[in-house]
Coordinates of C-alpha atoms (C1' of nucleotides) in Angstrom, one line a residue:
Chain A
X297 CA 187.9 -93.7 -101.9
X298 CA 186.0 -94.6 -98.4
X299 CA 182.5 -93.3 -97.4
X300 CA 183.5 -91.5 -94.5
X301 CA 181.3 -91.7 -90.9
X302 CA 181.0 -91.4 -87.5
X303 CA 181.5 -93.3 -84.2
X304 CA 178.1 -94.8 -83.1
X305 CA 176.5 -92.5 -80.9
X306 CA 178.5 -89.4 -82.3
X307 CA 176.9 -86.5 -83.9
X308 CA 178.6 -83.3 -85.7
X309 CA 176.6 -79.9 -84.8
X310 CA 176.3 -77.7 -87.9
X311 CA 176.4 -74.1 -87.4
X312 CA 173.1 -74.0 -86.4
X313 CA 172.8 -76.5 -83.9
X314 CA 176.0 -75.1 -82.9
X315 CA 174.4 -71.8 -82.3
X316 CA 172.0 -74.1 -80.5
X317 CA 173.9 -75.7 -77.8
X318 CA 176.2 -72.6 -77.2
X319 CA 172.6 -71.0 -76.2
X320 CA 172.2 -73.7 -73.7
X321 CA 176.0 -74.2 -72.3
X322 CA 175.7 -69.9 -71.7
X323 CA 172.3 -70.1 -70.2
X324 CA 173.4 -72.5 -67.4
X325 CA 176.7 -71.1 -67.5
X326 CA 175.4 -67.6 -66.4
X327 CA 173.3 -69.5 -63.8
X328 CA 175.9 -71.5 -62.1
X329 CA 178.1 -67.8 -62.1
X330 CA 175.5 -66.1 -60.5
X331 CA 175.3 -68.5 -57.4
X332 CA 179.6 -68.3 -57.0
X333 CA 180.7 -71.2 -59.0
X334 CA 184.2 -71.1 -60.8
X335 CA 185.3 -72.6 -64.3
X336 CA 187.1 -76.2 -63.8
X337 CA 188.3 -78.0 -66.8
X338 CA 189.8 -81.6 -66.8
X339 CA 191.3 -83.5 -69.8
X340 CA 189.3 -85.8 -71.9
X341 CA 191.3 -88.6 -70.6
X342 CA 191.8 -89.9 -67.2
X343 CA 194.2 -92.7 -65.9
X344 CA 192.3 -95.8 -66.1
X345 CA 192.8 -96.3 -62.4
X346 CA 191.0 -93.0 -61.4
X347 CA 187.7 -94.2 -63.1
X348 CA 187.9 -97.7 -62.5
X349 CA 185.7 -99.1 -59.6
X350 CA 183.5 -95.3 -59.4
X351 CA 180.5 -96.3 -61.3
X352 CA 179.7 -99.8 -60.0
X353 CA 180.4 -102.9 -62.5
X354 CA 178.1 -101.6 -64.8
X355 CA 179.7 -98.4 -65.1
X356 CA 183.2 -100.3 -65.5
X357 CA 181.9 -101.7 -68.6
X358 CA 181.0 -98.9 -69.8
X359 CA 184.3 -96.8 -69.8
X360 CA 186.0 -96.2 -73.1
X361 CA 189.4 -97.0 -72.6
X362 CA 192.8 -96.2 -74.7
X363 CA 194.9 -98.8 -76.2
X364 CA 198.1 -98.3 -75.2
X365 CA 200.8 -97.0 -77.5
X366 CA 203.6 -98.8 -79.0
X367 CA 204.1 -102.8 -78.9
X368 CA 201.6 -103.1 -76.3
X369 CA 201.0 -106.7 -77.1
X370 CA 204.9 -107.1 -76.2
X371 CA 203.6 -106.1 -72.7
X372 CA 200.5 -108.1 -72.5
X373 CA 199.6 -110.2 -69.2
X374 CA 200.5 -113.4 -70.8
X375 CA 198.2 -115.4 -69.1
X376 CA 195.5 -113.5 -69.6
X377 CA 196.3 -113.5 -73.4
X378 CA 196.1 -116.8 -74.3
X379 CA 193.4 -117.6 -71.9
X380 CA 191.3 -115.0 -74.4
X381 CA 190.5 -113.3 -70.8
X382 CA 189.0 -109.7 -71.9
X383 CA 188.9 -108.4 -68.9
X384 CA 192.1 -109.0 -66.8
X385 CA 193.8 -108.2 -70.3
X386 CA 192.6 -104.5 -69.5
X387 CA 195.0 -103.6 -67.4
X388 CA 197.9 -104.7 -68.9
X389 CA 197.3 -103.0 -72.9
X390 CA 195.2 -99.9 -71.4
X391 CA 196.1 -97.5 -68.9
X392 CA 194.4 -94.8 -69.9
X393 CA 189.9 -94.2 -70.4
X394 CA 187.9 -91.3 -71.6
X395 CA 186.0 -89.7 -68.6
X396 CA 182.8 -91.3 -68.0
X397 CA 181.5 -88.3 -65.7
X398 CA 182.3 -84.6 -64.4
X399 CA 182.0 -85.9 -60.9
X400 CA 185.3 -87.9 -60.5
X401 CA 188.0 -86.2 -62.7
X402 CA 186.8 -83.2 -60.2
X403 CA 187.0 -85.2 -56.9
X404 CA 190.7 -86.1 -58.5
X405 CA 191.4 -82.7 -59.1
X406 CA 190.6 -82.0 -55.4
X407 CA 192.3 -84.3 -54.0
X408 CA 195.6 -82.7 -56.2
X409 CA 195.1 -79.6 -55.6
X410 CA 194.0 -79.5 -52.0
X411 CA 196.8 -76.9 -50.7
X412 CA 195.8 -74.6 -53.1
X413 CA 191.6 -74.7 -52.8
X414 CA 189.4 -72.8 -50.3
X415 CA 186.9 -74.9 -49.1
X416 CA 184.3 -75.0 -49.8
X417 CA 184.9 -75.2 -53.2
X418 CA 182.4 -74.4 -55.7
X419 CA 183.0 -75.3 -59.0
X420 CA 181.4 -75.7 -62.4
X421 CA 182.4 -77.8 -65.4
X422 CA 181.1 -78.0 -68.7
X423 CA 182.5 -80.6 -70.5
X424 CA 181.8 -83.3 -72.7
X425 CA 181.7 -87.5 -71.7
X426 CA 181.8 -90.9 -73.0
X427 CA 179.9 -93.6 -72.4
X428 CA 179.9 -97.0 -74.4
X429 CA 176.2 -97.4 -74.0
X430 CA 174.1 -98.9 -76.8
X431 CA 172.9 -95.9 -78.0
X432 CA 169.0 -94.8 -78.7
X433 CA 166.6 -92.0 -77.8
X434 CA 168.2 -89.5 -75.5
X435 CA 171.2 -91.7 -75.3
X436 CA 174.3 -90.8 -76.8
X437 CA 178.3 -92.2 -76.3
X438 CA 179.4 -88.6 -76.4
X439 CA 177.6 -86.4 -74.6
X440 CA 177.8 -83.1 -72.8
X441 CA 177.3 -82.8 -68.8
X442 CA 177.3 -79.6 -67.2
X443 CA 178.3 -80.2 -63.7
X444 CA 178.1 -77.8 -60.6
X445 CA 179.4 -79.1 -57.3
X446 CA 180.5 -78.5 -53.8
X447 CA 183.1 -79.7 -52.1
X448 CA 183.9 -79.1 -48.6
X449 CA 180.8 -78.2 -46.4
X450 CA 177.9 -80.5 -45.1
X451 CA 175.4 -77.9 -45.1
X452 CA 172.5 -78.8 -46.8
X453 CA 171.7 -75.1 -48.2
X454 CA 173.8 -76.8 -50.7
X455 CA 171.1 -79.1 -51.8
X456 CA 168.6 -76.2 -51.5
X457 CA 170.8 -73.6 -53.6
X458 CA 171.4 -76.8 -55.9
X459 CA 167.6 -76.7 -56.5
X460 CA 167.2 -73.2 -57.2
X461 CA 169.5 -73.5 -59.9
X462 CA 167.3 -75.9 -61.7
X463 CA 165.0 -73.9 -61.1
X464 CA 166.2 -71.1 -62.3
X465 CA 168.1 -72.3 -65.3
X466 CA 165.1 -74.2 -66.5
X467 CA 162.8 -71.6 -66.3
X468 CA 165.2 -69.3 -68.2
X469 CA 165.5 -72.2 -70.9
X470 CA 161.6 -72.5 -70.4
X471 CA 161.7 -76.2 -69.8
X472 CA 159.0 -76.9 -67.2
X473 CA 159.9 -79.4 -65.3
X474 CA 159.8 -81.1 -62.2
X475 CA 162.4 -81.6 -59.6
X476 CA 162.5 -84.7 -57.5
X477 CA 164.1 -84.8 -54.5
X478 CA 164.8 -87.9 -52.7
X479 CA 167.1 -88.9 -49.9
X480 CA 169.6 -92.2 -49.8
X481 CA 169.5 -92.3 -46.6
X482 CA 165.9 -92.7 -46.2
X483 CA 166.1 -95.2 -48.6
X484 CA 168.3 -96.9 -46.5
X485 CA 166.1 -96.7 -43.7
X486 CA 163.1 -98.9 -45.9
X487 CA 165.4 -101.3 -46.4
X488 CA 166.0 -101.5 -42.8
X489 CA 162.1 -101.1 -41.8
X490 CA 161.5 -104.0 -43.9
X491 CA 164.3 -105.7 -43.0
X492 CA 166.7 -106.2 -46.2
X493 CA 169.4 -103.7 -45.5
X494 CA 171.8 -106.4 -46.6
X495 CA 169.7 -106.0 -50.1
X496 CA 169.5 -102.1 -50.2
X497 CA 170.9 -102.2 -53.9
X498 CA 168.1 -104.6 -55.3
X499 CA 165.8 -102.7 -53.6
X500 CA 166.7 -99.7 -54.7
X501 CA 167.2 -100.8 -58.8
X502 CA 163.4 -102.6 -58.5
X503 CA 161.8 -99.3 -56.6
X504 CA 163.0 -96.7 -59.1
X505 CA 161.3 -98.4 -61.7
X506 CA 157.7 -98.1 -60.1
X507 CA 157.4 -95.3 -62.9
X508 CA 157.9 -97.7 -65.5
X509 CA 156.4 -101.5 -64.4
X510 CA 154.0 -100.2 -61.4
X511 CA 153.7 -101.3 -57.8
X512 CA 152.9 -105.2 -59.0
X513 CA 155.7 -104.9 -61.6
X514 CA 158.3 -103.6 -58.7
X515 CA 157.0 -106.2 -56.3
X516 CA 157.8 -108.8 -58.9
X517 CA 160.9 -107.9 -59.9
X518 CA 161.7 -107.7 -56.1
X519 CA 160.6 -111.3 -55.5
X520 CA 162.8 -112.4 -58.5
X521 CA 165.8 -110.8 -56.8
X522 CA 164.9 -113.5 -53.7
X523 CA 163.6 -110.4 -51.6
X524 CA 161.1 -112.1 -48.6
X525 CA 157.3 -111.3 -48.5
X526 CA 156.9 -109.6 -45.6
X527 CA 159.4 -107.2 -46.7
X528 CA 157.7 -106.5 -49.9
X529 CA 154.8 -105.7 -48.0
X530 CA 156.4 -103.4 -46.1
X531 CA 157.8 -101.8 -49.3
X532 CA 154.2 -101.9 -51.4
X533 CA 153.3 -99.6 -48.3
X534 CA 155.8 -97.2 -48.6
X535 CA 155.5 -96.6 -52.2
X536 CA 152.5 -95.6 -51.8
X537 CA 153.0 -92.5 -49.3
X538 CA 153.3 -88.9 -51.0
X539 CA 155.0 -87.0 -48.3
X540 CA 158.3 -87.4 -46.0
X541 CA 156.1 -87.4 -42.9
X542 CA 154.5 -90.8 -44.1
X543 CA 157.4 -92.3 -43.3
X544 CA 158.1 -91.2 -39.6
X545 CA 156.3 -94.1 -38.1
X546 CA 157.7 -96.4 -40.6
X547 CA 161.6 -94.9 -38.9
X548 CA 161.0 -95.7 -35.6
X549 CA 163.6 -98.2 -35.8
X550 CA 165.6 -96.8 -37.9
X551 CA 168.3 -93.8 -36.8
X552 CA 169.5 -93.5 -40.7
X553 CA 166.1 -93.2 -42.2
X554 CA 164.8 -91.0 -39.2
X555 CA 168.2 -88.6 -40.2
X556 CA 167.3 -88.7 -44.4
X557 CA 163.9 -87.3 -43.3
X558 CA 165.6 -84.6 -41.1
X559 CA 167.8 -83.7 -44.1
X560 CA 165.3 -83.1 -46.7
X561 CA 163.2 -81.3 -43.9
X562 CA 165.9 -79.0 -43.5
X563 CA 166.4 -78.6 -47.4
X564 CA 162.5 -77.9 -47.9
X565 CA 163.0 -75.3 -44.9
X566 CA 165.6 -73.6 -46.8
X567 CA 163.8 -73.2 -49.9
X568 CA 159.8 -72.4 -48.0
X569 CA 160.7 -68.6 -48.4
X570 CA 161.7 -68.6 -51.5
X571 CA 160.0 -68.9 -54.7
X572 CA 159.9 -71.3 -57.4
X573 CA 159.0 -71.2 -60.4
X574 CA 158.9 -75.4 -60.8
X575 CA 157.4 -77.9 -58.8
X576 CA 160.2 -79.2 -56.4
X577 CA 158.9 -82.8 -55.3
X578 CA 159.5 -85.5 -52.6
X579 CA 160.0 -88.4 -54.6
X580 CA 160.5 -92.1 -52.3
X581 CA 160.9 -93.9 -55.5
X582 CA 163.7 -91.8 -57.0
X583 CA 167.0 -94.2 -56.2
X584 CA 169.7 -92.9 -58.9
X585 CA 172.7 -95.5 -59.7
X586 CA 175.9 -94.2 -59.2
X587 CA 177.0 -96.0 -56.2
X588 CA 178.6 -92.8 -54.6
X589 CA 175.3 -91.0 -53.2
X590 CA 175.1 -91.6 -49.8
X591 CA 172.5 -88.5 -48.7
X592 CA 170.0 -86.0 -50.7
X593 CA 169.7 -87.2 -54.1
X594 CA 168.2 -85.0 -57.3
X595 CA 166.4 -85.6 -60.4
X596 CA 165.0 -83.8 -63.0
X597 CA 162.4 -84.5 -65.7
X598 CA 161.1 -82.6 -68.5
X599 CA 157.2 -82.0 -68.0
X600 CA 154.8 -83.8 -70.5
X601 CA 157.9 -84.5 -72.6
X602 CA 159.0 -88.5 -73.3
X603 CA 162.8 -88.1 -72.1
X604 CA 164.9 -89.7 -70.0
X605 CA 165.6 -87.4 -66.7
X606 CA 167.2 -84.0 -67.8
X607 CA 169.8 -83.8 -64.9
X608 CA 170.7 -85.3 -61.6
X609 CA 173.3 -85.2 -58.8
X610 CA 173.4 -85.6 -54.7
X611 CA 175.7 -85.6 -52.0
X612 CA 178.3 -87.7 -51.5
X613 CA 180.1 -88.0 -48.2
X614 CA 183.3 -89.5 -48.9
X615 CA 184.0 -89.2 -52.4
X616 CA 187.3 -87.8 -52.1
X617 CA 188.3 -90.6 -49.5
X618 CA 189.0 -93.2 -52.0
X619 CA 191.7 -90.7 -53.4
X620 CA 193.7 -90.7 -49.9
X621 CA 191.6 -87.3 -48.8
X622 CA 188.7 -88.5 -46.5
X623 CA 185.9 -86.7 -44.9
X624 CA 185.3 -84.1 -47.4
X625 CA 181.3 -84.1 -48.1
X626 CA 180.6 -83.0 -51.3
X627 CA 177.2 -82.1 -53.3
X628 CA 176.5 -81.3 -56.9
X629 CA 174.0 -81.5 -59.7
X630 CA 174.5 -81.8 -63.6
X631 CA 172.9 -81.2 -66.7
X632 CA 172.3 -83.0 -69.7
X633 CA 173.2 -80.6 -72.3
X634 CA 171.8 -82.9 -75.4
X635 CA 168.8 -84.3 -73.8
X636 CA 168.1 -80.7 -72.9
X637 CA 168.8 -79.4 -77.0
X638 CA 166.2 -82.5 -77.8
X639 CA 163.5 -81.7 -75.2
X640 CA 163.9 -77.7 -76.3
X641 CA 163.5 -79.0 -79.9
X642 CA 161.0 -80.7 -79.6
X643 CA 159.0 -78.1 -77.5
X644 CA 160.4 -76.1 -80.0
X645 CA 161.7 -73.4 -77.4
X646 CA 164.8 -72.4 -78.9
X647 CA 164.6 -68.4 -78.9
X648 CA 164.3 -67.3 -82.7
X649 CA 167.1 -64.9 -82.7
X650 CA 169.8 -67.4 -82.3
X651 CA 169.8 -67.5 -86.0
X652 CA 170.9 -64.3 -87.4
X653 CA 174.9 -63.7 -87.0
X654 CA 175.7 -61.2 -89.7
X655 CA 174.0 -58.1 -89.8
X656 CA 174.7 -57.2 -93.2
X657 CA 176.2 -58.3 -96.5
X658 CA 177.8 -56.2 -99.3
X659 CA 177.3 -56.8 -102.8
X660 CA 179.5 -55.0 -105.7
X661 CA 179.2 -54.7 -109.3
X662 CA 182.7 -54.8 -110.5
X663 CA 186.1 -54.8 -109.0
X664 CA 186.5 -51.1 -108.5
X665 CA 183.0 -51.0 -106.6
X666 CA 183.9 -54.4 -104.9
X667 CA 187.2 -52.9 -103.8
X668 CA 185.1 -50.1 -102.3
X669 CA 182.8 -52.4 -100.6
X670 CA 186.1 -54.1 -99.2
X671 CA 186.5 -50.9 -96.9
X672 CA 183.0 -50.3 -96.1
X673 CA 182.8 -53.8 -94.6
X674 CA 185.9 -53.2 -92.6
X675 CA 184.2 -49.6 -91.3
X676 CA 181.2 -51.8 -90.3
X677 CA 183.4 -54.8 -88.8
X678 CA 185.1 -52.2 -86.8
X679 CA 182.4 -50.7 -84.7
X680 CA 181.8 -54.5 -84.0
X681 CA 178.9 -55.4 -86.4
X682 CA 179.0 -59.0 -87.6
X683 CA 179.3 -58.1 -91.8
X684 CA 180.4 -59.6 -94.8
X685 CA 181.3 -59.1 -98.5
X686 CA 180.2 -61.4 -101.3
X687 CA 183.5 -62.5 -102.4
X688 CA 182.7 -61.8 -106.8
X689 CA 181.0 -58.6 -107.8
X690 CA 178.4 -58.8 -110.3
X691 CA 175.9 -61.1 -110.5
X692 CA 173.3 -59.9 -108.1
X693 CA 171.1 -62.5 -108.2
X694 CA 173.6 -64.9 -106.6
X695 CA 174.7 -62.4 -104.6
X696 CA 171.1 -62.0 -103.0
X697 CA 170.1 -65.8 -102.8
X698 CA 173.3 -65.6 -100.3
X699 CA 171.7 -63.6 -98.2
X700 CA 168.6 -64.9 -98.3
X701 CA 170.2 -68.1 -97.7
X702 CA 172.2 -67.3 -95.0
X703 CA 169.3 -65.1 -93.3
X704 CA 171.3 -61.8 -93.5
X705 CA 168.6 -59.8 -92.9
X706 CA 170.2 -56.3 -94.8
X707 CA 172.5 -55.8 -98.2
X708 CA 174.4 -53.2 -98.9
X709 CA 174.7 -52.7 -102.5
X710 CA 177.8 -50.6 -103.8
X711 CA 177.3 -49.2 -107.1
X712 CA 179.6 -46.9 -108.8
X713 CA 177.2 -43.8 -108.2
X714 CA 177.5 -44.8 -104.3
X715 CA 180.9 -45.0 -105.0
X716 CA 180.7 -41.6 -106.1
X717 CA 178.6 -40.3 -103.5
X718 CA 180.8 -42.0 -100.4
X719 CA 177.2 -44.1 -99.9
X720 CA 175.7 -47.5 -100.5
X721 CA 172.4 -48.1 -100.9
X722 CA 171.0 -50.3 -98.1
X723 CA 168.3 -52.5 -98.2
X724 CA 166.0 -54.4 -95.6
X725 CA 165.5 -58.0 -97.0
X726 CA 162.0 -58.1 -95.1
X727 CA 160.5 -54.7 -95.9
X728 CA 161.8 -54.5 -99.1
X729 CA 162.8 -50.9 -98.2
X730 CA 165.9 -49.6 -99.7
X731 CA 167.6 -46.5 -99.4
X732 CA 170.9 -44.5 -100.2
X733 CA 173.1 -43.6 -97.1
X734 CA 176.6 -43.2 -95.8
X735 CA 178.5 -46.6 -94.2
X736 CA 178.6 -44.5 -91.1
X737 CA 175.0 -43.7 -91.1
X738 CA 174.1 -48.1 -91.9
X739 CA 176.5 -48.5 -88.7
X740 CA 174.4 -46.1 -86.5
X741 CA 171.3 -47.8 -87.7
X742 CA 172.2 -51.4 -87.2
X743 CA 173.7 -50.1 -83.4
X744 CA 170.2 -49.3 -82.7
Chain B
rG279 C1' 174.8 -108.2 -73.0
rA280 C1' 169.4 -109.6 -75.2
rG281 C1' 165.6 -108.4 -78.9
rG282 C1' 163.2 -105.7 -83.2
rA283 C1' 163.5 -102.3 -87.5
rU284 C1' 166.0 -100.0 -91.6
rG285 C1' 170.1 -99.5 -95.4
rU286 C1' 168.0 -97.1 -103.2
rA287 C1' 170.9 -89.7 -105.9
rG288 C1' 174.0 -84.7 -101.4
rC289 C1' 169.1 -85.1 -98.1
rU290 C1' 163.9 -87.3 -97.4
rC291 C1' 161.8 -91.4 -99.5
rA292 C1' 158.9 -94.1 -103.7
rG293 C1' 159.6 -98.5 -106.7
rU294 C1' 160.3 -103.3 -109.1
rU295 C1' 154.5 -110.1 -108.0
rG296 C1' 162.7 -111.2 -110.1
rG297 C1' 163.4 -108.9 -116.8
rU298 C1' 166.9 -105.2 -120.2
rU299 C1' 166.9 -97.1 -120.2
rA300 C1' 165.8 -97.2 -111.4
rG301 C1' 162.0 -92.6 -110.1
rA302 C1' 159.9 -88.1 -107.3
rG303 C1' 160.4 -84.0 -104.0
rC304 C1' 164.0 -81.0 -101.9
rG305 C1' 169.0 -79.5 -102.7
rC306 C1' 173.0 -78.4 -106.4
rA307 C1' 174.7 -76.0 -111.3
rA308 C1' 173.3 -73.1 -115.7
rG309 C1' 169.7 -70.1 -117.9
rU310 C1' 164.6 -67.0 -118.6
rU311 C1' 169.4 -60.7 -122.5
rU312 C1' 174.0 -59.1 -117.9
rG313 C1' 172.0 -52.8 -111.0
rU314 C1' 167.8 -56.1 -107.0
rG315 C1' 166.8 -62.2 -103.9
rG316 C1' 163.0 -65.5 -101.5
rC317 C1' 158.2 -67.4 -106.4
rA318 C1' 157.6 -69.6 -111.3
rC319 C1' 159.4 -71.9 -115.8
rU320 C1' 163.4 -74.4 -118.8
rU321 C1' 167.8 -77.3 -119.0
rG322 C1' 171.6 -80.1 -116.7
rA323 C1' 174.9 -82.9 -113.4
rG324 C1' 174.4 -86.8 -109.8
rG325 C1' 173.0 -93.8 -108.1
rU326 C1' 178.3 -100.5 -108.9
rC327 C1' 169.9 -99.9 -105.2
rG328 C1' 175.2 -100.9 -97.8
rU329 C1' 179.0 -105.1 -98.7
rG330 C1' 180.0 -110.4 -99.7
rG331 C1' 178.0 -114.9 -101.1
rG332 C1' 173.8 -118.2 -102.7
rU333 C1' 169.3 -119.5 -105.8
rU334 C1' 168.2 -118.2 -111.1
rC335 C1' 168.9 -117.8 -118.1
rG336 C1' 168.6 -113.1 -115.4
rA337 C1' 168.8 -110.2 -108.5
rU338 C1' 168.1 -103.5 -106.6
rU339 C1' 163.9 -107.2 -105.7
rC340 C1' 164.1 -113.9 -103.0
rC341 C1' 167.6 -116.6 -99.3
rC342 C1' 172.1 -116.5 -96.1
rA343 C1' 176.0 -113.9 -93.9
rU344 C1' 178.3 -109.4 -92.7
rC345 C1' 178.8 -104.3 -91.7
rA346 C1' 176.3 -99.7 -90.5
rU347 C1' 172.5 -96.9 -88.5
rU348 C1' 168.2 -96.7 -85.4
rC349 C1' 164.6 -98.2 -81.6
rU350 C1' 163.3 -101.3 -77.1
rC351 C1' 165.1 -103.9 -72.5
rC352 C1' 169.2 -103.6 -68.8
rC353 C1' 171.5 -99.2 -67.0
rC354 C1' 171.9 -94.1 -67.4
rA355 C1' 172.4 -87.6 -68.8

RNA sequence: GAGGAUGUAGCUCAGUUGGUUAGAGCGCAAGUUUGUGGCACUUGAGGUCGUGGGUUCGAUUCCCAUCAUUCUCCCCA
């Protein structure tokens, strides 16, 4: 016999975390409905050659890819075989890897199905990932993303409608939280006003930890990565502005940062009328890795909770491009489905009712009375209430640690003089109130 | 990829300065006379103390290795 287990970095959900995370997937869901998005769904697997070279190196290493069937070693690169050469063995024993993100397989799925789509397309995805992180906090291999993106316009009440849906969907899954908005392109322009546009990368990896180490900690692990002095003064500056119009004078030189601050101007015009019900924040040190981002770029974190960011996204002008389709601007956001179940549990904001399913459970005495129960669960089951009958009569005492177990909040007892009377005798678990009645007149009071 | 922590009953954990029958709580099963639960009481089942090796008269305890999980860094949701 083994002691079975999972995969590092996998969980099961029990029925009630379940119950849990279907709470979550629907509340978002609803959201992303509500402002025109429509269902996409992509297989778990992806030709290795879609994913490949999306994500940076990093995110290379970091796919989970399929060994290929049958005598794969047969097929092996030979060379790269005996030379114990990991990585250009790839290719040759795996063609296929687990999806790493939403963003991809759906840029794929464009690209396939371009005759067919109305641009621009809106779509949403809920679906889960892998990763083959080390896991810890917050960090899992398999992990749920709920993606919403468009495809097909440049118009940034995109990134504005992007926002209200965080908004909106955190404030329904009361999550305060704050949502950062940044912009690669004025990014971009830093590394040009202090001269290291050939570096934008290292800057941008050393910046977006200013959280984390501080201004001295960024400027040092700047100067590791060989950036100049006078730059990092130039940067030190920058950091420490709160608001995009900082910045202008910084731009005179540079057209790209000059249009990132033009883009999130627009974006905050968009959303000055409206209300929010978070704080929507300019944010110079938010970076973001993926590779892709070329314009406004999104990030959310959980107020006064320690947690990783909740959900991000951003445009991406060309994502489509390396797929043979170019010059199809896309933008899009996602969520982090189990990062939001841990911040919700710890802020222990998950709505009480989630728990109760069935409405009622029948209890008999014997087989004839258990028999008769049989039907009146079917009555109840009919008009649509969640019920259930304890599968052996007798006993009660069983029978009623069931329910109290499984938070059945009435029982149904049928007795033989019920029987009789076409009645069962009802009880309410929390009250302690108990009364005869017919199944029809238990169905009208649990429809209330 | 680098570093730290932890592996004892189904679960959460005690414990043994190395000594013969390894404990608790919760959970589970049965019962406290068989039409009324959540409480209480009684009884019971359940562990090769992660795995392999070493030291020792003797190891669950000390040492080494290994595997697993978890946390931090890198990076990310």
């Amino acid at each position: 016999m083994q002691k079975p287990g999972l995969p590092e970095g996998t969980r099961d959900f029990g029925p009630e975390q379940a119950r849990k995370r279907a709470y979550i997937f629907d509340t978002i869901r609803t959201v992303f409905v509500k402002f025109g998005f429509q269902p996409l769904e992509t297989p778990a697997m992806e030709n290795l050659s879609t994913l490949t070279g999306k994500y940076g190196d990093e995110g290379d290493q970091l796919l989970f890819k399929i060994l290929n069937n049958g005598d794969y070693l047969q097929k092996a690169d030979p060379a790269a075989l005996t030379a114990k050469d990991s990585a250009r063995l790839v290719s040759s024993i795996s063609k296929r890897g687990l999806r790493y993100d939403l963003t991809v397989p759906f840029a794929r799925f464009v690209v396939m199905n371009r005759h067919a789509l109305t641009f621009p397309f809106k779509r949403y995805q809920i679906q889960p990932v892998w990763r083959a992180d080390r896991p810890q906090k917050g960090r899992y291999r398999e992990f749920f993303q709920c993606d919403a993106d468009v495809i097909g316009s440049d118009s940034l009440m995109y990134e504005a409608e992007l926002v209200q849906i965080y908004d909106e969907a955190f404030a329904q899954l009361q999550i305060p939280v704050t949502i950062k908005l940044n912009n690669r392109k004025v990014l971009y322009g830093i590394a040009e006003a202090a001269g290291i546009a050939d570096r934008f990368s290292d800057m941008t990896v050393a910046i977006d930890k200013l959280d984390k180490i501080g201004p001295e900690g960024v400027r040092r692990e700047l100067a590791e990565r060989g950036i100049p002095d006078a730059a990092l003064n130039t940067i030190e500056k920058v950091l420490a502005i709160s608001s995009p119009d900082e910045l202008r004078a910084i731009f005179s030189t540079s057209e790209t940062g000059q249009a990132g601050l033009a883009e999130l101007d627009q974006v905050f015009g968009f959303l000055e009328k409206t209300s929010l019900k978070n704080e929507v924040k300019f944010d110079v040190t938010l970076a973001r890795g993926l590779s892709y981002y070329t314009g406004c770029i999104f990030e959310v974190a959980a107020n006064g909770v320690k947690m990783g960011s909740i959900g991000g996204g951003g445009r991406y002008a060309d994502l489509t491009g390396v797929f043979g389709m170019p010059g199809l601007s896309g933008v899009g956001i996602s969520f982090g489905a189990d990062r939001i179940y841990d911040v919700l549990d710890e802020l222990d904001r998950f709505p009480e009712t989630l728990s109760e399913t069935v409405r009622v459970l029948f209890m008999a005495f014997d087989e004839a009375t258990h028999k008769y129960a049989f039907e009146c669960v079917t009555k109840v089951r009919a008009a649509g209430i969640p019920a259930e009958l304890y599968p052996e009569p007798g006993k009660l005492k069983k029978q009623f640690d069931y329910a109290a177990k499984c938070n059945i909040p009435v029982v149904a007892l049928a007795g033989d003089a019920e029987m009789q009377a076409g009645q069962v005798a009802v009880k309410d678990q929390k009250t302690g109130e108990q009364k005869n009645m017919t199944v029809e007149a238990l169905i009208s009071q649990l429809s209330a």
